[in-house]
XYZ file of C-alpha atoms in Angstrom:
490
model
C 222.069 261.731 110.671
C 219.347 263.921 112.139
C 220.355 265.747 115.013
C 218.487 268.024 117.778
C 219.935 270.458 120.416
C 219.393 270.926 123.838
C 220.797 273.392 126.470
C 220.678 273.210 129.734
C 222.022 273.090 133.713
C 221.539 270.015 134.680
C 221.606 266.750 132.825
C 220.332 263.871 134.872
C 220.943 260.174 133.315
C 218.078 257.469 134.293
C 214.855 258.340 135.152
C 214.438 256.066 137.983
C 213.932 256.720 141.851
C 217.404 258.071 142.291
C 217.572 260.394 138.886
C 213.766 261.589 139.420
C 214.842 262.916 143.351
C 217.379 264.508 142.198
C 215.556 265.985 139.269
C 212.897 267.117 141.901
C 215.656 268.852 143.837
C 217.307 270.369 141.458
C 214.034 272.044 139.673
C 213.052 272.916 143.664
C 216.204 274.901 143.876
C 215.399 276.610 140.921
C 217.810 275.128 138.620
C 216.742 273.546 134.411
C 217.291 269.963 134.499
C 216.813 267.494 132.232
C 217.130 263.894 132.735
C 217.721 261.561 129.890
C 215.997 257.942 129.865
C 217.088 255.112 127.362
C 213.503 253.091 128.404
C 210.473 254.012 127.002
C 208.363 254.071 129.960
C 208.534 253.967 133.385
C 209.706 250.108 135.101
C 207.195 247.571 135.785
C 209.344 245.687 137.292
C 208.545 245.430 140.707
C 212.461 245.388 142.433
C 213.237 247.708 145.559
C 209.871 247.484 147.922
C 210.994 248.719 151.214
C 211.149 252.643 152.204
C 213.223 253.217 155.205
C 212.682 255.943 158.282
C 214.868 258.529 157.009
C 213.867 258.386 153.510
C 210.227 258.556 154.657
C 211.449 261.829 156.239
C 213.259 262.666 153.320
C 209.423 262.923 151.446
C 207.682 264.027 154.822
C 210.231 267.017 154.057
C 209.226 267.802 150.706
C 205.153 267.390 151.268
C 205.302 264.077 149.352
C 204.209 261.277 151.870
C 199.847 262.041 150.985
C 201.278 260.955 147.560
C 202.187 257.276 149.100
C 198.337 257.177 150.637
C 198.770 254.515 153.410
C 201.729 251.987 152.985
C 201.763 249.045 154.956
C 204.371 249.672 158.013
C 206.641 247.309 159.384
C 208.533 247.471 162.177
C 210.167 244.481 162.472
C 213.408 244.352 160.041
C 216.298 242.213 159.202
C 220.010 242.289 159.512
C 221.027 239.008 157.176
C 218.114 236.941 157.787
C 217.954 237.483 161.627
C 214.613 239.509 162.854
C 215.377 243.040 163.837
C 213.172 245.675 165.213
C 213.535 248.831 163.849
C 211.812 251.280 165.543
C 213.917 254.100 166.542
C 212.939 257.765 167.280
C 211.656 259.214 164.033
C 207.762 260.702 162.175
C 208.317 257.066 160.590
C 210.215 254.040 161.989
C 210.194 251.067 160.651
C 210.523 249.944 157.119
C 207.287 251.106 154.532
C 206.407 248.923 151.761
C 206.031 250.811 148.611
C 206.685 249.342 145.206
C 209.578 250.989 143.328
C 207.117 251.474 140.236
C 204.751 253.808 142.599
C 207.906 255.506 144.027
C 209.057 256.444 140.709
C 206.032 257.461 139.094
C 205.353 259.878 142.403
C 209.037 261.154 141.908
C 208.917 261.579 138.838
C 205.124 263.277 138.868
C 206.732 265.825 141.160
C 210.083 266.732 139.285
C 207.665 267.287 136.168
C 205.415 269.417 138.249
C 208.227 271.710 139.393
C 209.745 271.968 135.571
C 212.253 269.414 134.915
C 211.893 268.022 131.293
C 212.141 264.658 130.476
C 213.660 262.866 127.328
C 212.751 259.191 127.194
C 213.653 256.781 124.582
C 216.670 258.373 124.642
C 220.657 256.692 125.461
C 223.500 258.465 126.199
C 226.232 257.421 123.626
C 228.846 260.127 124.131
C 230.318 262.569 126.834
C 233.096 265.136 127.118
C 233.628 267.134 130.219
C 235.998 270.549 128.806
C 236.399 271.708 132.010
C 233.850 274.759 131.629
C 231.393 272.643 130.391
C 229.345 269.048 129.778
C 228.951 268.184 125.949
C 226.821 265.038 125.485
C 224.913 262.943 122.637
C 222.082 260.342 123.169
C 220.784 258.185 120.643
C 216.965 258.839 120.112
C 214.126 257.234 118.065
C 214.244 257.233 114.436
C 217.501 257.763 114.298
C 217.925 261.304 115.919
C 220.704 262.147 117.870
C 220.023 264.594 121.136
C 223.237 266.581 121.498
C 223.285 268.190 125.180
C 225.385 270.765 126.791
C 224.935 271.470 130.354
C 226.846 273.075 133.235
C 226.938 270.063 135.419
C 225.715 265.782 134.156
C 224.969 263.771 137.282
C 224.935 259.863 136.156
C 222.441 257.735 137.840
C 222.248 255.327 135.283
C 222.262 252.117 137.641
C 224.933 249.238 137.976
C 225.757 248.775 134.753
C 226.032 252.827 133.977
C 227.362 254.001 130.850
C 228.875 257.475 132.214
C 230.922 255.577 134.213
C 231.860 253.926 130.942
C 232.260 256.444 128.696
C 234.778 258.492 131.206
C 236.114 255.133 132.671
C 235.543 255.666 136.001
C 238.071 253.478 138.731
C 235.161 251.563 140.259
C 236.963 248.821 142.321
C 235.384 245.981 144.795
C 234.660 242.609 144.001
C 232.109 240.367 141.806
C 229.402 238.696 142.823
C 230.293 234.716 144.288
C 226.830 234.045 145.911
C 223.276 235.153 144.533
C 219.635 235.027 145.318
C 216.780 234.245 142.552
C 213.879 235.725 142.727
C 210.452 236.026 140.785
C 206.609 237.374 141.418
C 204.588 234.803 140.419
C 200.644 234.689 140.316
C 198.092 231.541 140.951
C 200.227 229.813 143.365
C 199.354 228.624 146.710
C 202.363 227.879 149.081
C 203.351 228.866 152.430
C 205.097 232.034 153.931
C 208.264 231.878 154.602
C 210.590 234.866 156.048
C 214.161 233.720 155.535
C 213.758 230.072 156.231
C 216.923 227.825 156.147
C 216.345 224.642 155.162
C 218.755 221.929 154.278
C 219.491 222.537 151.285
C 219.125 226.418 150.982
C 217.658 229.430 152.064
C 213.717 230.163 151.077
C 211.617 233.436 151.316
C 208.024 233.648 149.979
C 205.667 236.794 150.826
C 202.357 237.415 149.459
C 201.127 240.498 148.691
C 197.601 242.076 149.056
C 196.717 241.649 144.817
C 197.231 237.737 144.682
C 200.805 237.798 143.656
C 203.895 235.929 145.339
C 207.382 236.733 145.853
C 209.286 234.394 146.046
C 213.688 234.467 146.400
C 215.706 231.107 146.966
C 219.350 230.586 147.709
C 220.823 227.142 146.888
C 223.790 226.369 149.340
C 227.278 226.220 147.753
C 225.605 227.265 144.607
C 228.152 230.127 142.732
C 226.772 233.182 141.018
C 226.690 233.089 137.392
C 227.611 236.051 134.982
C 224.493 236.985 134.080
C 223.550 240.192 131.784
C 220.885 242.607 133.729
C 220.272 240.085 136.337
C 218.339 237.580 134.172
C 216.905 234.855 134.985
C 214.665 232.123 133.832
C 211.295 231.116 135.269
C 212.066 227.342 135.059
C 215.380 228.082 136.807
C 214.190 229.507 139.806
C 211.375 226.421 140.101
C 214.114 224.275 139.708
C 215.950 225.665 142.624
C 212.622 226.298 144.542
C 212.036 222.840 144.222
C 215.359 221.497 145.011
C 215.345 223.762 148.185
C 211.745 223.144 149.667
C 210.349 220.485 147.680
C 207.108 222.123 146.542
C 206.754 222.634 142.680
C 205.617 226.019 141.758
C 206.075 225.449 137.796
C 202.525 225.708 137.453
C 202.348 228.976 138.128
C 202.801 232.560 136.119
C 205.484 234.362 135.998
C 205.053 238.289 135.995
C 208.818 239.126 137.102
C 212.526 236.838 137.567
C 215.754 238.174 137.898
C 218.967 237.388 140.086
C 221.067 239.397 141.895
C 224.233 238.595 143.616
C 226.834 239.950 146.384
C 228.915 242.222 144.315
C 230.468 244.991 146.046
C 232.085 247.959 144.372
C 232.237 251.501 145.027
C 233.418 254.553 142.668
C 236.959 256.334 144.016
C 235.270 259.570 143.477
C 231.721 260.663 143.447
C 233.089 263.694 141.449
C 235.237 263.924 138.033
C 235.084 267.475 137.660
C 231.893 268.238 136.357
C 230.400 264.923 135.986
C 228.848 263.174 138.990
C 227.837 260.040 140.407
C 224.722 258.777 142.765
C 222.551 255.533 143.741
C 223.552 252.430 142.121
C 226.195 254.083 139.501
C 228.315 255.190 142.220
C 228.156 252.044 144.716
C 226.941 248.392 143.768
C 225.731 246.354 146.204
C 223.796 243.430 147.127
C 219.877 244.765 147.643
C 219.162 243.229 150.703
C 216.729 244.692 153.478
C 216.054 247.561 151.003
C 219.106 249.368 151.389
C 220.328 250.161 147.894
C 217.553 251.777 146.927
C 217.217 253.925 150.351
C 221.071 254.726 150.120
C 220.617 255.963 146.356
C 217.820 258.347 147.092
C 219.618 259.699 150.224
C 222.505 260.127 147.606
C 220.307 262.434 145.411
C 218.890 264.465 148.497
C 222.809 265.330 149.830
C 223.363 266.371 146.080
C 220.107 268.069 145.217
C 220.732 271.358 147.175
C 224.774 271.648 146.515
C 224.265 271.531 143.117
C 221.631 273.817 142.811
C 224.001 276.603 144.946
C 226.692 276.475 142.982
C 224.710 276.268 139.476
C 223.112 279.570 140.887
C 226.129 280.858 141.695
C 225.678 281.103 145.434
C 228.215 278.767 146.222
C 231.838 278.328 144.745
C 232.141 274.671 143.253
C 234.012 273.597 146.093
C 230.681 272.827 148.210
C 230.364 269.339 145.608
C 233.588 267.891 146.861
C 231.344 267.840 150.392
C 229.032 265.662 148.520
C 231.911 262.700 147.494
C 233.425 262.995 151.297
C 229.852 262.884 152.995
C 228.397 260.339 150.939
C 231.020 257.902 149.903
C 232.182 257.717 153.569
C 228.150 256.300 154.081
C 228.201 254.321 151.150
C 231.288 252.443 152.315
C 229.858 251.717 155.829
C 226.815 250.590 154.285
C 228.542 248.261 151.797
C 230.544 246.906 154.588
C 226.822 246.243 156.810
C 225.658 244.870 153.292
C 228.297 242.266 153.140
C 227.952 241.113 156.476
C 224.403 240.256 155.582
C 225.103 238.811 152.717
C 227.606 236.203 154.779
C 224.833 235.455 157.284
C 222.149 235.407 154.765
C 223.684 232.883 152.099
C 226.347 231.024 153.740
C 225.583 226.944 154.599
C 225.572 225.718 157.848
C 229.736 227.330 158.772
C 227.721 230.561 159.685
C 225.157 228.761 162.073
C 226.996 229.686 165.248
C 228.152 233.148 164.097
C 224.306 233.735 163.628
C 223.366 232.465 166.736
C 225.644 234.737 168.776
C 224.562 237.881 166.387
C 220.778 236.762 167.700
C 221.552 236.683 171.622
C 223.368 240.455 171.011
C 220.747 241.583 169.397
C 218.638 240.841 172.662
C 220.988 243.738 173.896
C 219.041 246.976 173.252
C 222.427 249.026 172.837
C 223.398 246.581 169.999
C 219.577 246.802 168.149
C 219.977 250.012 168.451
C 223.189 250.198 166.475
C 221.824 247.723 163.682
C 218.318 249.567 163.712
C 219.906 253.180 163.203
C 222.306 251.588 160.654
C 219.754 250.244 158.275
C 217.392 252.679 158.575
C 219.609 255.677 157.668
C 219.153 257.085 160.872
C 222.324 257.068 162.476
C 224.099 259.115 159.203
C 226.324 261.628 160.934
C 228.713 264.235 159.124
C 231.913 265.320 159.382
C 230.576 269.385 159.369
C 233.433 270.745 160.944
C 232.871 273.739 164.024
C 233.138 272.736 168.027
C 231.953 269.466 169.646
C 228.079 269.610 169.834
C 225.563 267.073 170.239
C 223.626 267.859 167.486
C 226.663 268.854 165.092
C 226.364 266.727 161.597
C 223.449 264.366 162.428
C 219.750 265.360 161.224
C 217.276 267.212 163.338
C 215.845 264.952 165.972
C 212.198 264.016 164.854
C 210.497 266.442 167.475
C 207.836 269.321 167.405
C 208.777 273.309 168.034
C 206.294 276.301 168.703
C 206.814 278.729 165.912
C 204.828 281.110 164.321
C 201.699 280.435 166.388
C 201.593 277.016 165.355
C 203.448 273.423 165.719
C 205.659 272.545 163.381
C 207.952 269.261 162.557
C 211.587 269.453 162.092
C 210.569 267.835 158.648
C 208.186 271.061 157.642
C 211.242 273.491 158.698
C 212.901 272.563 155.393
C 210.406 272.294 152.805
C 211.301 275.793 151.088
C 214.403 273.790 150.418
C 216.910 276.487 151.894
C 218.749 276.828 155.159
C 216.985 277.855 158.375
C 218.468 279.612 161.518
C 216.446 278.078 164.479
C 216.559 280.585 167.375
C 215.442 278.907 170.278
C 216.653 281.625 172.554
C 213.573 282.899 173.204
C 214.719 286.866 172.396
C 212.902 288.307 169.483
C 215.359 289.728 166.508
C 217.892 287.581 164.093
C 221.197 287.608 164.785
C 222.944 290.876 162.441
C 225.534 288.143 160.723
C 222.664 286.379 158.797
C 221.815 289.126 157.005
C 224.603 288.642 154.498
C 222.987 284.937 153.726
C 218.687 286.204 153.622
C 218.314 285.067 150.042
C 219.660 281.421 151.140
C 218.339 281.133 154.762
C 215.568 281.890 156.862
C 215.457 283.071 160.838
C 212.960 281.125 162.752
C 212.543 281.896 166.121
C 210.746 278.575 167.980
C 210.268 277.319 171.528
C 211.211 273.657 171.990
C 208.500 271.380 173.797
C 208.656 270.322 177.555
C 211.354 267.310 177.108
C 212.642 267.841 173.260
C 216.138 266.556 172.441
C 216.514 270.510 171.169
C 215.935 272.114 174.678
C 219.412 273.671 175.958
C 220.746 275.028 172.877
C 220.410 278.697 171.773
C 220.473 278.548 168.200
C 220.292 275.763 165.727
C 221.512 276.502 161.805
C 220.307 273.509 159.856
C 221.099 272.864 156.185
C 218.282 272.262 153.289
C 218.752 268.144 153.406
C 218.015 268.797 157.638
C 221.359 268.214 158.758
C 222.715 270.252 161.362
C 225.893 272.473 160.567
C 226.229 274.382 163.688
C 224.818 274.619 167.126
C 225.519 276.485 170.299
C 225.579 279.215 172.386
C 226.003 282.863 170.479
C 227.272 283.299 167.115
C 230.763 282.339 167.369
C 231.434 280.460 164.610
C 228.075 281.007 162.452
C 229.503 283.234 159.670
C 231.970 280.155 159.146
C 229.141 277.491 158.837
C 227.703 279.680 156.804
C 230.425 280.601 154.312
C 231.187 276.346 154.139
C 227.456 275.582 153.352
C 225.571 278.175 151.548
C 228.795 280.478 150.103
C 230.006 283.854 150.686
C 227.355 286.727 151.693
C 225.974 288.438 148.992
C-alpha cells in the first residue's frame, strides 16, 4: 500500500470547532500543527447554535468577533427548561446565536491563515506514544496511508473518538436513559414553543430568520435507544411530534434529524503522556443550553498556550498536567449542572414541584447569579496557587485601563497570545525580576478607570488564556508565578 510521510509538532484529530481553536492557538504560539479530518468537508449539520459570554471573549481576545458580523443576542437563558437571565458583567453577556457550521469555517479560516495545515479525507487508524514521541497512521483516499510523527497528538475527535480507542482510554460515567429528537425542517407552519410541557411530553420549536424550523420533542417515560451517531429518522420524530402536541408536521422537509441523549462520562485523565484529550473526546454530555460546545472550545483555549510553551521549549512538560487538573475539575462541575438539567428538562410530572421551587429561587438574584455565571463560563476559577487575592485564578474582570495613550479591554491585553505584567502602580519602570521572562511576557503599565474592579491592586500578572496567576502588592511571589506558568528564565 501507498504510503506518505508527515512530520510535525502538533497533530490535532477533528477539524471541528474544538480541533480548529486549538489549531489556531497552537500556530499563534508559533508551533506546526496539523490536524487530521476523516470528513471531506466541513459539517452542514447545523448542531451546537449558542455562543456563550466567555467564549465570546475568548474570540473578542483573538480579534475574531468582526468575523461573526452581528449575531442575534439573547439574554434570557435556560437552566433545564426554566427561563434564566444571563446577563452578568462581561464585553458579551448573554448567549449569541451562531451556527456551528459558521463557527467552524471562521476557526478554521483563521488556523489556516496563521499556518496550520490541514489533511481532510483522512482517519486515524493507528497510534503509538514511545515516550519521546507520537507515531500515527490515517487512512487516506485511494488507498494512501498518512504516517505522522509529532511531538505531542491532541484528540478532539468527538464522542465517539477513536484515540481514545486506539490507547483505551478509562472513560467512565453512565449511558444515556432519556433523549431528545430533534430535526430542522423547512415549509412548515406551527407555533413557537420554548420548552413547553405538555401532557404527554416536552416540545420546543424555534424558527429561524431563513424559513427553517427547529424543532426537539421529548416523549415522557420514553427510554433512549442505542443509536449509532445520534440517528434518527424523519418519520420518527413526526411520530413523536405528533403524539406530543398533536399537530402533524410529516408534510414537511427534512434538512437535519438526529437524537441525543443524557449520557454522562468523563476521561480519568486529560493527559496519557503525550497524547491529549479536549471537547467532546474528553467529557460526553448531554448538549443542552449550548454548553458542550462552549466547554470544548474553552478546553482548547486552556491547552492552546501550554502546549505551545513546552513544544518551544519554554516550559518543562510539567505545565500540561495544569491543563487535566484545571479543566477536568470544570468539566466535572459542568457535567454535574448538565445532569441536573437534564432531570428537570425530561422528567414527567415527579419533577413538577422540584421545578417550581428551582423557579421561586431563581427570583433570588444571589441564586441567578450562581446559575448565570455557571452556564456562561463566567464563574471558571483556578486553583493557581500564591496568597489569597481577589482576583487570583478567575479571568480579568471585563473592564477598560488607560495604557499607552489609549483605552484598552482586558480582552485586547492578550491578543499577542503571551503573558502580560499589568502595573497599575502608577511608577514608570518594570519590575527587574521580569526580565528573566521578556521573550514570554510583556510589562504594561495602565491606570484603572474611576470605579474598575482592578483599582487597589499594584500589579496584575495575567496568563495568555486571561486568567490571573498573581496579584498584589510588590513582587513577592512573582518569580514563582512565573516559573509555574511560563518556565524557568531564560
Amino acid at each position: 500500500m501507498a504510503a506518505d510521510a508527515l512530520t510535525t509538532d502538533v497533530v490535532v484529530v477533528g477539524a471541528g470547532p474544538v480541533g480548529m481553536m486549538l489549531a489556531g492557538e497552537l500556530a499563534h504560539g508559533g508551533v506546526g500543527v496539523v490536524v487530521v479530518e476523516k470528513r471531506r468537508a466541513p459539517s452542514t449539520e447545523s448542531r451546537a447554535s449558542t455562543l456563550h459570554a466567555r467564549t465570546m471573549e475568548i474570540l473578542d481576545s483573538r480579534s475574531l468577533l468582526p468575523e461573526f458580523g452581528d449575531p442575534p443576542n439573547e439574554p434570557r437563558g435556560h437552566f433545564g427548561g426554566i427561563p434564566l437571565d444571563l446577563t452578568l458583567p462581561s464585553s458579551h453577556p448573554g448567549q449569541w446565536k451562531v451556527p456551528q457550521t459558521r463557527t467552524e469555517v471562521i476557526l478554521g479560516e483563521w488556523a489556516l491563515s496563521l499556518g496550520a495545515e490541514l489533511q481532510c479525507k483522512h482517519e486515524l487508524t493507528a497510534l503509538d506514544d514511545s515516550g519521546d514521541l507520537v507515531e500515527a497512521e490515517a487512512a487516506g483516499p485511494d488507498g494512501r496511508t498518512l504516517r505522522l510523527r509529532c511531538r505531542y497528538l491532541v484528540a478532539c475527535d468527538g464522542e465517539e473518538s477513536t484515540v481514545r480507542r486506539l490507547i483505551g482510554a478509562d472513560f467512565p460515567g453512565r449511558d444515556a436513559t432519556r433523549e431528545l429528537l430533534r430535526a430542522d425542517v423547512a415549509g412548515i407552519d406551527i407555533p413557537g414553543r420554548r420548552f413547553e410541557r405538555l401532557e404527554h411530553g416536552l416540545a420546543i420549536a424555534a424558527r429561524r430568520p431563513d424559513g427553517v424550523t427547529r424543532v426537539m420533542v421529548h416523549e415522557f417515560g420514553s427510554a433512549a435507544r442505542a443509536r449509532p451517531h445520534g440517528d434518527a429518522s424523519f418519520e420518527e420524530i413526526t411520530a413523536v411530534w405528533k403524539r406530543v402536541t398533536g399537530e402533524d408536521i410529516s408534510g414537511g422537509t427534512p434538512l437535519w434529524a438526529n437524537a441525543f441523549g443524557d449520557a454522562s462520562r468523563q476521561l480519568t485523565r486529560y493527559r496519557h503522556g503525550r497524547v491529549l484529550f479536549a471537547g467532546d473526546a474528553a467529557h460526553r454530555q448531554m448538549p443542552v443550553g449550548g454548553q458542550a460546545l462552549n466547554l470544548g472550545m474553552q478546553d482548547a483555549f486552556n491547552l492552546g498556550w501550554k502546549l505551545a510553551l513546552v513544544v518551544r521549549g519554554k516550559a518543562p512538560q510539567t505545565l500540561l498536567d495544569s491543563y487535566h487538573d484545571e479543566r477536568h475539575e470544570v468539566g466535572r462541575q459542568v457535567l454535574a449542572n448538565i445532569r441536573a438539567q437534564s432531570l428537570l428538562l425530561l422528567g414527567g410530572p415527579e419533577v413538577e414541584p422540584l421545578r417550581d421551587l428551582l423557579t421561586e429561587l431563581i427570583g433570588q438574584e444571589d441564586v441567578r447569579r450562581r446559575l448565570a455565571g455557571m452556564i456562561s463560563g463566567l464563574d471558571v476559577r483556578y486553583d493557581v496557587g500564591g496568597p489569597a487575592h481577589p482576583l487570583l485564578g478567575a479571568r480579568l474582570p471585563c473592564t477598560e485601563v488607560r495604557a499607552r495613550r489609549r483605552l484598552l479591554t482586558t480582552t485586547q491585553l492578550v491578543r499577542s497570545g503571551g503573558g502580560v505584567l499589568l502595573d497599575l502602580t502608577g511608577r514608570p519602570g518594570r519590575p527587574a525580576v521580569l526580565d528573566g521572562w521578556a521573550d514570554r511576557v510583556t510589562a504594561l503599565e495602565a491606570q484603572p478607570l474611576p470605579g474598575s474592579s482592578l483599582q487597589g491592586t499594584d500589579r496584575v500578572l495575567v496568563r495568555p488564556d486571561g486568567h490571573v496567576a498573581w496579584a498584589g502588592p510588590g513582587t513577592d511571589g512573582l518569580a514563582e508565578a512565573l516559573t509555574r506558568w511560563f518556565g524557568p528564565p531564560r
